[in-house]
Amino acid sequence: MARHNLVPILSFLLLTLVTLQGTDALHFFKTEPEAVTRINSIHYEVTNNATGTLGGTRFTDKIGITYSKSILQLASEFNCRVFRQSKKSESKNVESIKMYVETMDGVAYTSNDEIHVSANYTADYSGDVKREITGVLYHEVTHIWQWNGNGNAPGGLIEGIADYVRLKAKYAQSHWVKPGGGDRWDQGYDVTARFLDYCNSIRNGFVVDLNTKMKNGYSDNFFVELLGKNVDQLWRDYKTKYDN
């Protein structure tokens, strides 16, 4: 391989080792070179539209644009690895990922490959805000890369998969439910993330295959096809395992 072709890959590897927090950096080297090159070619952009506010100032002081751009890139690579999307044909065609810090309610949302993060939330968060926003970005970047069953998958499952990726990246929040918690398998977020982690423990690669199946549509029967039981039975088994 020509030296100039190695530059972007080596630069990305160095960036990963320097900025990666909470994940096993050694696992990065399992990512296929094609995926590394593809992720490295995406345009990452971060804009602070809340300068002059408490949240905008805290974002600048505690997190920053350069760090946020690196996390958008690392989270994209991590998603490719979690979903095993080493080839371009296996994943969405993403040319750019943009992040905006905005004065708004809530925490964050993603639309059309653009992530909007709340400056209000950034200002009010009482813990390690850099780690928290990092976890938020892993969740939101997942929405860019995951399949959603052409819009037919349950919203709780979509959010649960995003939090599953956040869980695997080791950015789960301390207040998340413990394994076995929750009322419904598709309750969403941490509840569904814990359930998906249980399902993946039954069959390694379950979440990968579930996401792949959701490329063209969605059916609850995917759980039967992949694990041999319907999702309601799996939920009962999950609750029984943890005596809930």
C-alpha positions as a Python dict, from the first residue, in 0.01 Angstrom:
ca = {
    (1, 'M'): (0, 0, 0),
    (2, 'A'): (134, 344, -92),
    (3, 'R'): (248, 560, 199),
    (4, 'H'): (0, 839, 121),
    (5, 'N'): (-286, 587, 146),
    (6, 'L'): (-177, 496, 496),
    (7, 'V'): (-192, 853, 628),
    (8, 'P'): (-567, 880, 688),
    (9, 'I'): (-582, 534, 846),
    (10, 'L'): (-285, 596, 1076),
    (11, 'S'): (-424, 937, 1171),
    (12, 'F'): (-757, 783, 1260),
    (13, 'L'): (-591, 510, 1467),
    (14, 'L'): (-397, 771, 1660),
    (15, 'L'): (-711, 977, 1716),
    (16, 'T'): (-888, 670, 1848),
    (17, 'L'): (-616, 579, 2097),
    (18, 'V'): (-590, 935, 2224),
    (19, 'T'): (-959, 1024, 2262),
    (20, 'L'): (-1133, 692, 2317),
    (21, 'Q'): (-1290, 680, 2664),
    (22, 'G'): (-1477, 389, 2816),
    (23, 'T'): (-1424, 140, 2533),
    (24, 'D'): (-1170, -133, 2477),
    (25, 'A'): (-934, 37, 2232),
    (26, 'L'): (-778, -295, 2132),
    (27, 'H'): (-1108, -405, 1979),
    (28, 'F'): (-1078, -119, 1732),
    (29, 'F'): (-826, -315, 1533),
    (30, 'K'): (-1096, -564, 1438),
    (31, 'T'): (-1250, -298, 1215),
    (32, 'E'): (-1188, -367, 847),
    (33, 'P'): (-964, -116, 663),
    (34, 'E'): (-1247, -45, 417),
    (35, 'A'): (-1470, 66, 706),
    (36, 'V'): (-1193, 281, 855),
    (37, 'T'): (-1138, 455, 523),
    (38, 'R'): (-1512, 510, 476),
    (39, 'I'): (-1561, 653, 825),
    (40, 'N'): (-1253, 871, 782),
    (41, 'S'): (-1391, 1015, 457),
    (42, 'I'): (-1711, 1146, 618),
    (43, 'H'): (-1730, 1521, 678),
    (44, 'Y'): (-1780, 1595, 1049),
    (45, 'E'): (-1896, 1939, 1154),
    (46, 'V'): (-1982, 2086, 1496),
    (47, 'T'): (-2143, 2427, 1550),
    (48, 'N'): (-2219, 2596, 1879),
    (49, 'N'): (-2530, 2804, 1819),
    (50, 'A'): (-2567, 2878, 2190),
    (51, 'T'): (-2259, 3092, 2247),
    (52, 'G'): (-2321, 3348, 2521),
    (53, 'T'): (-2558, 3119, 2712),
    (54, 'L'): (-2465, 2916, 3020),
    (55, 'G'): (-2493, 2592, 2825),
    (56, 'G'): (-2302, 2720, 2525),
    (57, 'T'): (-2024, 2846, 2745),
    (58, 'R'): (-2007, 2522, 2941),
    (59, 'F'): (-1994, 2328, 2616),
    (60, 'T'): (-1696, 2537, 2503),
    (61, 'D'): (-1516, 2509, 2837),
    (62, 'K'): (-1581, 2143, 2921),
    (63, 'I'): (-1633, 1967, 2588),
    (64, 'G'): (-1540, 2173, 2284),
    (65, 'I'): (-1579, 2147, 1910),
    (66, 'T'): (-1261, 1949, 1840),
    (67, 'Y'): (-1344, 1682, 2096),
    (68, 'S'): (-1704, 1657, 1974),
    (69, 'K'): (-1591, 1606, 1614),
    (70, 'S'): (-1360, 1327, 1725),
    (71, 'I'): (-1646, 1157, 1910),
    (72, 'L'): (-1874, 1177, 1607),
    (73, 'Q'): (-1602, 993, 1415),
    (74, 'L'): (-1527, 741, 1689),
    (75, 'A'): (-1895, 670, 1749),
    (76, 'S'): (-1943, 610, 1376),
    (77, 'E'): (-1655, 361, 1374),
    (78, 'F'): (-1793, 197, 1686),
    (79, 'N'): (-2135, 157, 1522),
    (80, 'C'): (-1975, -6, 1218),
    (81, 'R'): (-1805, -250, 1450),
    (82, 'V'): (-2111, -320, 1667),
    (83, 'F'): (-2331, -375, 1360),
    (84, 'R'): (-2047, -548, 1170),
    (85, 'Q'): (-2093, -322, 871),
    (86, 'S'): (-1744, -351, 727),
    (87, 'K'): (-1853, -293, 367),
    (88, 'K'): (-2023, 14, 224),
    (89, 'S'): (-2302, -201, 81),
    (90, 'E'): (-2393, -317, 433),
    (91, 'S'): (-2454, 27, 580),
    (92, 'K'): (-2622, 356, 504),
    (93, 'N'): (-2461, 603, 267),
    (94, 'V'): (-2354, 880, 503),
    (95, 'E'): (-2152, 1165, 356),
    (96, 'S'): (-2158, 1409, 647),
    (97, 'I'): (-2255, 1422, 1014),
    (98, 'K'): (-2328, 1760, 1164),
    (99, 'M'): (-2382, 1850, 1526),
    (100, 'Y'): (-2544, 2166, 1658),
    (101, 'V'): (-2553, 2288, 2016),
    (102, 'E'): (-2888, 2465, 2048),
    (103, 'T'): (-3093, 2649, 2309),
    (104, 'M'): (-3378, 2401, 2338),
    (105, 'D'): (-3562, 2169, 2576),
    (106, 'G'): (-3488, 1798, 2610),
    (107, 'V'): (-3149, 1634, 2569),
    (108, 'A'): (-3084, 1576, 2199),
    (109, 'Y'): (-3241, 1455, 1877),
    (110, 'T'): (-3122, 1345, 1533),
    (111, 'S'): (-3272, 1422, 1193),
    (112, 'N'): (-3126, 1386, 844),
    (113, 'D'): (-2775, 1305, 971),
    (114, 'E'): (-2781, 1615, 1192),
    (115, 'I'): (-2755, 1591, 1570),
    (116, 'H'): (-2901, 1867, 1786),
    (117, 'V'): (-2779, 1881, 2146),
    (118, 'S'): (-2949, 2089, 2412),
    (119, 'A'): (-2744, 2371, 2561),
    (120, 'N'): (-3001, 2385, 2843),
    (121, 'Y'): (-2929, 2023, 2933),
    (122, 'T'): (-2555, 2087, 2907),
    (123, 'A'): (-2586, 2379, 3147),
    (124, 'D'): (-2799, 2197, 3403),
    (125, 'Y'): (-2626, 1858, 3409),
    (126, 'S'): (-2476, 1813, 3756),
    (127, 'G'): (-2222, 1538, 3691),
    (128, 'D'): (-1934, 1487, 3450),
    (129, 'V'): (-2085, 1674, 3157),
    (130, 'K'): (-1812, 1573, 2912),
    (131, 'R'): (-1872, 1204, 2973),
    (132, 'E'): (-2248, 1252, 2961),
    (133, 'I'): (-2251, 1436, 2629),
    (134, 'T'): (-2011, 1174, 2493),
    (135, 'G'): (-2267, 907, 2582),
    (136, 'V'): (-2545, 1116, 2428),
    (137, 'L'): (-2345, 1142, 2105),
    (138, 'Y'): (-2290, 766, 2089),
    (139, 'H'): (-2668, 724, 2121),
    (140, 'E'): (-2749, 989, 1860),
    (141, 'V'): (-2485, 872, 1611),
    (142, 'T'): (-2644, 527, 1629),
    (143, 'H'): (-2967, 676, 1496),
    (144, 'I'): (-2773, 782, 1188),
    (145, 'W'): (-2634, 434, 1121),
    (146, 'Q'): (-2904, 192, 1242),
    (147, 'W'): (-3184, 53, 1025),
    (148, 'N'): (-3540, 128, 1135),
    (149, 'G'): (-3750, -120, 942),
    (150, 'N'): (-3846, 145, 688),
    (151, 'G'): (-4015, 334, 969),
    (152, 'N'): (-4215, 32, 1089),
    (153, 'A'): (-4004, -76, 1388),
    (154, 'P'): (-4134, 16, 1735),
    (155, 'G'): (-3993, 347, 1854),
    (156, 'G'): (-3893, 185, 2181),
    (157, 'L'): (-3682, -70, 1996),
    (158, 'I'): (-3509, 201, 1793),
    (159, 'E'): (-3422, 394, 2108),
    (160, 'G'): (-3326, 72, 2284),
    (161, 'I'): (-3076, -22, 2014),
    (162, 'A'): (-2922, 326, 2039),
    (163, 'D'): (-2883, 285, 2414),
    (164, 'Y'): (-2751, -69, 2360),
    (165, 'V'): (-2466, 81, 2157),
    (166, 'R'): (-2412, 337, 2433),
    (167, 'L'): (-2406, 50, 2684),
    (168, 'K'): (-2150, -144, 2481),
    (169, 'A'): (-1936, 170, 2460),
    (170, 'K'): (-1951, 181, 2842),
    (171, 'Y'): (-2123, 517, 2867),
    (172, 'A'): (-2434, 395, 3048),
    (173, 'Q'): (-2558, 636, 3312),
    (174, 'S'): (-2558, 535, 3678),
    (175, 'H'): (-2935, 584, 3705),
    (176, 'W'): (-3017, 336, 3428),
    (177, 'V'): (-3234, 44, 3530),
    (178, 'K'): (-3049, -266, 3639),
    (179, 'P'): (-3076, -584, 3428),
    (180, 'G'): (-3430, -718, 3461),
    (181, 'G'): (-3585, -377, 3518),
    (182, 'G'): (-3873, -225, 3328),
    (183, 'D'): (-4234, -303, 3239),
    (184, 'R'): (-4222, -386, 2867),
    (185, 'W'): (-3958, -512, 2626),
    (186, 'D'): (-4023, -216, 2395),
    (187, 'Q'): (-4031, 43, 2670),
    (188, 'G'): (-3727, 197, 2508),
    (189, 'Y'): (-3392, 343, 2606),
    (190, 'D'): (-3215, 173, 2899),
    (191, 'V'): (-3495, -80, 2961),
    (192, 'T'): (-3486, -214, 2607),
    (193, 'A'): (-3106, -185, 2591),
    (194, 'R'): (-3073, -418, 2891),
    (195, 'F'): (-3321, -662, 2733),
    (196, 'L'): (-3131, -660, 2403),
    (197, 'D'): (-2809, -726, 2592),
    (198, 'Y'): (-2978, -1030, 2748),
    (199, 'C'): (-3096, -1149, 2405),
    (200, 'N'): (-2746, -1107, 2268),
    (201, 'S'): (-2612, -1320, 2554),
    (202, 'I'): (-2835, -1603, 2435),
    (203, 'R'): (-2703, -1577, 2081),
    (204, 'N'): (-2395, -1371, 2016),
    (205, 'G'): (-2460, -1154, 1714),
    (206, 'F'): (-2834, -1125, 1777),
    (207, 'V'): (-2837, -744, 1772),
    (208, 'V'): (-2626, -746, 1454),
    (209, 'D'): (-2872, -976, 1279),
    (210, 'L'): (-3176, -795, 1414),
    (211, 'N'): (-3047, -464, 1281),
    (212, 'T'): (-2968, -626, 944),
    (213, 'K'): (-3320, -765, 918),
    (214, 'M'): (-3459, -420, 991),
    (215, 'K'): (-3303, -283, 672),
    (216, 'N'): (-3613, -360, 466),
    (217, 'G'): (-3894, -386, 720),
    (218, 'Y'): (-3987, -505, 1066),
    (219, 'S'): (-4173, -791, 1231),
    (220, 'D'): (-4183, -915, 1592),
    (221, 'N'): (-4129, -1256, 1434),
    (222, 'F'): (-3763, -1160, 1386),
    (223, 'F'): (-3713, -1265, 1749),
    (224, 'V'): (-3854, -1612, 1671),
    (225, 'E'): (-3637, -1645, 1363),
    (226, 'L'): (-3322, -1549, 1552),
    (227, 'L'): (-3382, -1692, 1900),
    (228, 'G'): (-3655, -1953, 1858),
    (229, 'K'): (-3900, -1780, 2094),
    (230, 'N'): (-4146, -1497, 2056),
    (231, 'V'): (-4048, -1168, 2212),
    (232, 'D'): (-4308, -1189, 2489),
    (233, 'Q'): (-4171, -1525, 2604),
    (234, 'L'): (-3818, -1388, 2589),
    (235, 'W'): (-3928, -1094, 2805),
    (236, 'R'): (-4081, -1332, 3060),
    (237, 'D'): (-3762, -1540, 3064),
    (238, 'Y'): (-3559, -1223, 3110),
    (239, 'K'): (-3771, -1107, 3402),
    (240, 'T'): (-3755, -1453, 3561),
    (241, 'K'): (-3377, -1463, 3533),
    (242, 'Y'): (-3349, -1148, 3741),
    (243, 'D'): (-3645, -1232, 3968),
    (244, 'N'): (-3849, -937, 3846),
}
